[in-house]
CSV table of C-alpha atoms in Angstrom, one decimal:
chain,number,residue,atom,x,y,z
A,1,UNK,CA,0.0,0.0,0.0
A,2,UNK,CA,1.4,3.4,-1.0
A,3,UNK,CA,1.3,6.1,1.6
A,4,UNK,CA,-0.1,9.4,0.5
A,5,UNK,CA,2.4,11.3,2.7
A,6,UNK,CA,5.2,9.8,0.6
A,7,UNK,CA,3.5,10.8,-2.6
A,8,UNK,CA,3.5,14.4,-1.3
A,9,UNK,CA,7.3,14.1,-0.7
A,10,UNK,CA,7.8,12.7,-4.2
A,11,UNK,CA,6.0,15.7,-5.7
A,12,UNK,CA,8.0,18.2,-3.6
A,13,UNK,CA,11.3,16.6,-4.8
A,14,UNK,CA,10.1,16.8,-8.4
A,15,UNK,CA,9.2,20.5,-7.9
A,16,UNK,CA,12.3,21.6,-6.1
A,17,UNK,CA,14.8,19.3,-7.9
A,18,UNK,CA,17.0,18.7,-4.8
A,19,UNK,CA,16.3,16.7,-1.6
A,20,UNK,CA,17.6,19.6,0.5
A,21,UNK,CA,15.2,22.1,-1.0
A,22,UNK,CA,12.3,19.7,-0.8
A,23,UNK,CA,13.1,19.0,2.9
A,24,UNK,CA,13.2,22.8,3.7
A,25,UNK,CA,9.9,23.3,2.0
A,26,UNK,CA,8.3,20.4,3.9
A,27,UNK,CA,10.0,21.3,7.2
A,28,UNK,CA,11.7,18.0,7.3
A,29,UNK,CA,15.4,17.0,7.4
A,30,UNK,CA,17.1,15.8,4.2
A,31,UNK,CA,17.7,12.4,5.7
A,32,UNK,CA,14.0,12.1,6.5
A,33,UNK,CA,13.1,12.9,2.9
A,34,UNK,CA,15.6,10.4,1.6
A,35,UNK,CA,14.2,7.7,4.0
A,36,UNK,CA,10.7,8.3,2.8
A,37,UNK,CA,11.8,8.1,-0.8
A,38,UNK,CA,13.5,4.9,-0.1
A,39,UNK,CA,10.4,3.5,1.6
A,40,UNK,CA,8.3,4.6,-1.4
A,41,UNK,CA,10.6,2.8,-3.8
A,42,UNK,CA,10.3,-0.3,-1.6
A,43,UNK,CA,6.5,0.0,-1.7
A,44,UNK,CA,6.4,0.4,-5.5
A,45,UNK,CA,9.2,-2.0,-6.3
A,46,UNK,CA,10.7,0.6,-8.7
A,47,UNK,CA,13.6,3.1,-8.6
A,48,UNK,CA,11.9,6.5,-8.6
A,49,UNK,CA,14.7,9.0,-8.4
A,50,UNK,CA,18.2,9.4,-9.7
A,51,UNK,CA,20.8,11.7,-8.0
A,52,UNK,CA,23.3,13.6,-10.0
A,53,UNK,CA,25.6,16.6,-9.8
A,54,UNK,CA,22.8,19.0,-10.6
A,55,UNK,CA,20.3,17.5,-8.1
A,56,UNK,CA,17.6,14.9,-8.3
A,57,UNK,CA,15.5,13.9,-11.3
A,58,UNK,CA,12.7,11.3,-11.6
A,59,UNK,CA,13.2,8.1,-13.4
A,60,UNK,CA,10.6,7.0,-16.0
A,61,UNK,CA,8.8,5.0,-13.2
A,62,UNK,CA,8.9,8.1,-11.0
A,63,UNK,CA,7.3,10.2,-13.7
A,64,UNK,CA,4.5,7.6,-14.1
A,65,UNK,CA,3.9,7.7,-10.3
A,66,UNK,CA,4.0,11.5,-10.3
A,67,UNK,CA,1.2,11.7,-12.9
A,68,UNK,CA,-0.9,9.6,-10.6
A,69,UNK,CA,0.3,11.5,-7.5
A,70,UNK,CA,-1.3,14.8,-8.8
A,71,UNK,CA,-4.7,13.0,-9.2
A,72,UNK,CA,-4.5,11.2,-5.8
A,73,UNK,CA,-3.5,14.4,-3.9
A,74,UNK,CA,-6.3,16.4,-5.6
A,75,UNK,CA,-8.8,13.7,-4.6
A,76,UNK,CA,-7.6,13.8,-1.0
A,77,UNK,CA,-8.1,17.6,-1.0
A,78,UNK,CA,-11.7,17.0,-2.2
A,79,UNK,CA,-12.2,14.4,0.5
A,80,UNK,CA,-11.1,17.0,3.1
A,81,UNK,CA,-13.4,19.5,1.6
A,82,UNK,CA,-16.4,17.3,1.8
A,83,UNK,CA,-15.6,16.3,5.4
A,84,UNK,CA,-15.2,20.0,6.3
A,85,UNK,CA,-18.6,20.7,4.6
A,86,UNK,CA,-20.1,17.8,6.5
A,87,UNK,CA,-18.8,19.3,9.7
A,88,UNK,CA,-20.5,22.7,8.8
A,89,UNK,CA,-17.3,24.5,7.6
A,90,UNK,CA,-18.3,27.6,9.4
A,91,UNK,CA,-15.1,28.3,11.3
A,92,UNK,CA,-11.4,27.8,10.7
A,93,UNK,CA,-8.2,29.5,9.5
A,94,UNK,CA,-7.2,30.1,5.9
A,95,UNK,CA,-3.7,31.3,5.0
A,96,UNK,CA,-3.3,33.6,2.0
A,97,UNK,CA,0.0,34.5,0.4
A,98,UNK,CA,0.0,37.6,-1.9
A,99,UNK,CA,2.3,40.2,-3.3
A,100,UNK,CA,2.0,43.6,-1.7
A,101,UNK,CA,-0.3,45.4,-4.2
A,102,UNK,CA,-2.6,42.3,-4.3
A,103,UNK,CA,-2.9,42.5,-0.6
A,104,UNK,CA,-4.0,46.1,-0.8
A,105,UNK,CA,-6.3,45.7,-3.8
A,106,UNK,CA,-8.1,42.4,-3.2
A,107,UNK,CA,-6.9,40.6,-0.1
A,108,UNK,CA,-7.6,43.3,2.5
A,109,UNK,CA,-11.0,44.1,1.1
A,110,UNK,CA,-11.9,40.4,1.0
A,111,UNK,CA,-10.8,40.1,4.6
A,112,UNK,CA,-13.1,43.0,5.5
A,113,UNK,CA,-16.0,41.3,3.7
A,114,UNK,CA,-15.5,38.0,5.4
A,115,UNK,CA,-15.3,39.7,8.8
A,116,UNK,CA,-18.9,40.8,8.2
A,117,UNK,CA,-20.3,37.8,6.3
A,118,UNK,CA,-18.3,34.9,7.8
A,119,UNK,CA,-16.9,35.9,11.2
A,120,UNK,CA,-15.9,32.3,12.0
A,121,UNK,CA,-13.2,32.4,9.2
A,122,UNK,CA,-9.8,33.7,10.4
A,123,UNK,CA,-7.5,34.9,7.6
A,124,UNK,CA,-3.8,34.9,7.9
A,125,UNK,CA,-2.0,36.9,5.3
A,126,UNK,CA,1.6,36.5,4.2
A,127,UNK,CA,3.5,38.9,1.8
A,128,UNK,CA,5.1,36.9,-1.0
A,129,UNK,CA,5.8,37.6,-4.6
A,130,UNK,CA,3.9,35.5,-7.2
A,131,UNK,CA,6.9,33.3,-8.0
A,132,UNK,CA,7.2,32.4,-4.3
A,133,UNK,CA,3.5,32.1,-3.4
A,134,UNK,CA,2.7,29.3,-5.8
A,135,UNK,CA,5.3,26.9,-4.4
A,136,UNK,CA,4.1,27.8,-1.0
A,137,UNK,CA,0.6,26.5,-2.0
A,138,UNK,CA,2.0,23.3,-3.5
A,139,UNK,CA,4.1,22.7,-0.3
A,140,UNK,CA,1.0,23.2,1.9
A,141,UNK,CA,2.6,26.2,3.6
A,142,UNK,CA,-0.4,28.3,2.7
A,143,UNK,CA,-3.9,27.6,1.4
A,144,UNK,CA,-4.4,30.3,-1.2
A,145,UNK,CA,-1.9,32.3,-3.4
A,146,UNK,CA,-2.7,35.6,-5.1
A,147,UNK,CA,-0.2,35.5,-7.9
A,148,UNK,CA,0.7,37.0,-11.3
A,149,UNK,CA,1.1,35.2,-14.6
A,150,UNK,CA,4.7,35.0,-15.6
A,151,UNK,CA,7.0,33.0,-17.9
A,152,UNK,CA,7.7,29.7,-16.2
A,153,UNK,CA,4.6,29.8,-14.0
A,154,UNK,CA,2.4,26.7,-13.7
A,155,UNK,CA,-0.1,26.8,-16.5
A,156,UNK,CA,-3.8,27.3,-15.9
A,157,UNK,CA,-4.4,23.6,-16.7
A,158,UNK,CA,-1.6,22.4,-14.3
A,159,UNK,CA,-3.0,19.2,-12.6
A,160,UNK,CA,-1.7,20.3,-9.2
A,161,UNK,CA,-3.5,23.7,-9.1
A,162,UNK,CA,-6.9,25.3,-9.6
A,163,UNK,CA,-6.7,28.9,-11.0
A,164,UNK,CA,-9.3,31.6,-10.4
A,165,UNK,CA,-8.8,34.7,-12.5
A,166,UNK,CA,-9.1,37.9,-10.5
A,167,UNK,CA,-8.2,41.0,-12.5
A,168,UNK,CA,-5.9,42.4,-15.1
A,169,UNK,CA,-4.3,45.8,-15.1
A,170,UNK,CA,-2.0,47.7,-17.5
A,171,UNK,CA,1.5,48.9,-16.9
A,172,UNK,CA,2.1,52.7,-17.4
A,173,UNK,CA,5.3,54.4,-18.4
A,174,UNK,CA,6.9,56.4,-15.7
A,175,UNK,CA,9.5,59.0,-16.9
A,176,UNK,CA,11.2,62.0,-15.2
A,177,UNK,CA,9.5,65.4,-15.7
A,178,UNK,CA,12.4,66.6,-17.8
A,179,UNK,CA,12.3,63.5,-20.1
A,180,UNK,CA,11.9,64.2,-23.8
A,181,UNK,CA,8.6,62.2,-23.9
A,182,UNK,CA,7.1,63.8,-20.8
A,183,UNK,CA,4.7,65.9,-22.9
A,184,UNK,CA,3.5,62.9,-25.1
A,185,UNK,CA,-0.1,61.7,-24.6
A,186,UNK,CA,1.1,58.1,-24.9
A,187,UNK,CA,4.6,56.7,-24.8
A,188,UNK,CA,5.8,54.3,-27.5
A,189,UNK,CA,8.1,51.8,-25.9
A,190,UNK,CA,10.4,51.6,-28.8
A,191,UNK,CA,11.3,55.3,-28.1
A,192,UNK,CA,12.8,54.2,-24.8
A,193,UNK,CA,15.2,51.6,-26.2
A,194,UNK,CA,18.3,53.7,-25.5
A,195,UNK,CA,17.2,54.9,-22.0
A,196,UNK,CA,18.4,53.6,-18.7
A,197,UNK,CA,15.7,51.4,-17.1
A,198,UNK,CA,14.6,50.9,-13.5
A,199,UNK,CA,12.7,47.7,-12.7
A,200,UNK,CA,12.1,44.7,-10.5
A,201,UNK,CA,14.7,42.0,-9.9
A,202,UNK,CA,14.8,38.9,-12.2
A,203,UNK,CA,12.4,36.3,-10.6
A,204,UNK,CA,9.8,38.9,-9.8
A,205,UNK,CA,6.8,38.2,-12.2
A,206,UNK,CA,6.7,42.0,-13.1
A,207,UNK,CA,10.3,41.7,-14.3
A,208,UNK,CA,9.1,39.3,-16.9
A,209,UNK,CA,6.3,41.5,-18.0
A,210,UNK,CA,8.6,44.5,-18.4
A,211,UNK,CA,11.3,42.6,-20.3
A,212,UNK,CA,8.7,40.8,-22.6
A,213,UNK,CA,7.0,44.2,-23.4
A,214,UNK,CA,10.4,45.7,-24.4
A,215,UNK,CA,11.3,42.6,-26.4
A,216,UNK,CA,8.0,42.9,-28.3
A,217,UNK,CA,9.0,46.5,-29.0
A,218,UNK,CA,12.3,45.4,-30.5
A,219,UNK,CA,14.8,45.9,-27.8
A,220,UNK,CA,16.3,44.6,-24.5
A,221,UNK,CA,15.9,47.1,-21.7
A,222,UNK,CA,19.1,48.3,-20.1
A,223,UNK,CA,18.2,47.7,-16.5
A,224,UNK,CA,20.7,49.5,-14.3
A,225,UNK,CA,18.6,49.9,-11.2
A,226,UNK,CA,16.6,47.2,-9.5
A,227,UNK,CA,13.9,47.2,-6.8
A,228,UNK,CA,10.8,45.1,-6.1
A,229,UNK,CA,9.3,48.1,-4.3
A,230,UNK,CA,7.5,50.3,-6.9
A,231,UNK,CA,7.7,53.3,-4.6
A,232,UNK,CA,11.5,53.0,-4.8
A,233,UNK,CA,11.2,52.6,-8.6
A,234,UNK,CA,9.2,55.8,-8.9
A,235,UNK,CA,11.6,57.7,-6.6
A,236,UNK,CA,14.6,56.7,-8.7
A,237,UNK,CA,12.7,57.9,-11.9
A,238,UNK,CA,12.0,61.2,-10.1
A,239,UNK,CA,15.8,61.5,-9.5
A,240,UNK,CA,16.3,61.2,-13.2
A,241,UNK,CA,17.9,57.7,-12.8
A,242,UNK,CA,15.9,56.2,-15.7
A,243,UNK,CA,12.5,55.2,-16.9
A,244,UNK,CA,10.2,52.4,-15.8
A,245,UNK,CA,7.0,50.5,-16.4
A,246,UNK,CA,4.8,50.2,-13.3
A,247,UNK,CA,1.5,48.5,-12.8
A,248,UNK,CA,-1.3,51.1,-12.6
A,249,UNK,CA,-2.6,50.0,-9.1
A,250,UNK,CA,1.0,50.2,-7.7
A,251,UNK,CA,0.9,54.0,-8.4
A,252,UNK,CA,-2.1,54.6,-6.2
A,253,UNK,CA,-0.9,56.5,-3.1
A,254,UNK,CA,2.6,56.8,-4.5
A,255,UNK,CA,4.4,60.2,-4.4
A,256,UNK,CA,4.6,61.1,-8.1
A,257,UNK,CA,6.5,64.4,-7.6
A,258,UNK,CA,9.2,64.6,-10.2
A,259,UNK,CA,7.7,62.1,-12.6
A,260,UNK,CA,5.2,61.9,-15.4
A,261,UNK,CA,2.9,58.9,-15.8
A,262,UNK,CA,1.7,58.1,-19.3
A,263,UNK,CA,-0.1,55.2,-20.9
A,264,UNK,CA,1.8,53.0,-23.3
A,265,UNK,CA,1.1,53.5,-26.9
A,266,UNK,CA,-0.5,50.5,-28.6
A,267,UNK,CA,-1.1,47.3,-26.7
A,268,UNK,CA,0.0,48.0,-23.1
A,269,UNK,CA,1.8,45.3,-21.1
A,270,UNK,CA,-0.6,43.8,-18.6
A,271,UNK,CA,-0.3,42.2,-15.2
A,272,UNK,CA,-2.8,39.3,-15.0
A,273,UNK,CA,-3.6,38.4,-11.4
A,274,UNK,CA,-5.2,35.1,-10.3
A,275,UNK,CA,-5.9,33.1,-7.1
A,276,UNK,CA,-4.6,29.6,-6.9
A,277,UNK,CA,-5.3,26.7,-4.6
A,278,UNK,CA,-4.3,23.0,-4.6
A,279,UNK,CA,-6.6,21.2,-7.0
A,280,UNK,CA,-9.6,19.9,-5.2
A,281,UNK,CA,-9.2,22.4,-2.3
A,282,UNK,CA,-11.5,24.9,-4.1
A,283,UNK,CA,-14.4,22.7,-2.8
A,284,UNK,CA,-13.4,23.2,0.8
A,285,UNK,CA,-16.2,25.4,2.3
A,286,UNK,CA,-13.7,27.8,4.0
A,287,UNK,CA,-11.5,28.2,1.0
A,288,UNK,CA,-14.5,28.5,-1.3
A,289,UNK,CA,-15.7,31.5,0.7
A,290,UNK,CA,-12.3,33.1,0.6
A,291,UNK,CA,-12.1,32.7,-3.2
A,292,UNK,CA,-15.6,34.2,-3.6
A,293,UNK,CA,-14.6,37.2,-1.4
A,294,UNK,CA,-11.4,37.7,-3.5
A,295,UNK,CA,-13.5,37.6,-6.7
A,296,UNK,CA,-16.0,40.1,-5.3
A,297,UNK,CA,-13.2,42.4,-4.2
A,298,UNK,CA,-11.5,42.2,-7.7
A,299,UNK,CA,-14.8,43.0,-9.4
A,300,UNK,CA,-15.2,46.2,-7.3
């Protein structure tokens, strides 16, 4: 009989590519993870992982088991959801990980809605960028991620996750007041090809949006200044350190002295925001209410 707990460990190793990283995500020791993998190989009668200089990879037998693992773990999430519904599902804690602007735009309003409509639900919020929050959901560190689409992110049809679209917003061009395009009604990105750029660090989903938008305009942005805090990005632009693309909602409440904000000419780069839970968990009565509240906040 295969233990579901060991299937979860197998998936973590497949996601993180090393035993050490999987152990850290699961709050286990590397030796404990190795022991569980060895026990799983005994249970199945097949070698499931191979260790190399670059980490761990699944064998063909491991890949077969992983494809069933996603279905099994999703079904267990559904079982927990039905049991919670049977037990009324009126009280409990749901942990939500979101990037800072998402917290302000949808998570905090959703929390306020639930405080009035479902006072038995306790929400715990963690600040995490989109590329970090999705692994946190898969590793069961949080229940819900509010994340941004980015290159390399799990696809909407990923068998491990259920995606719930929330909102999409454009990026605006932010240039110093003395910039040659400050008086333009709209800013063509191609006209900024030779400028110095300010933007998020690689790995931040917004970094991918900015770089892809510039690539579509025919150039690679010369990113000389990096910050994941858009208030800092705007401050650097105000100091004439460069130009930037900033999500429109991130400009709300930001001091815009010294900069000009203009829409992008043509098709604007867009940040697409969604909520994600482990597949099957969307049927849990507590998580369902949180997802509904996030959707209502996004529509407003």
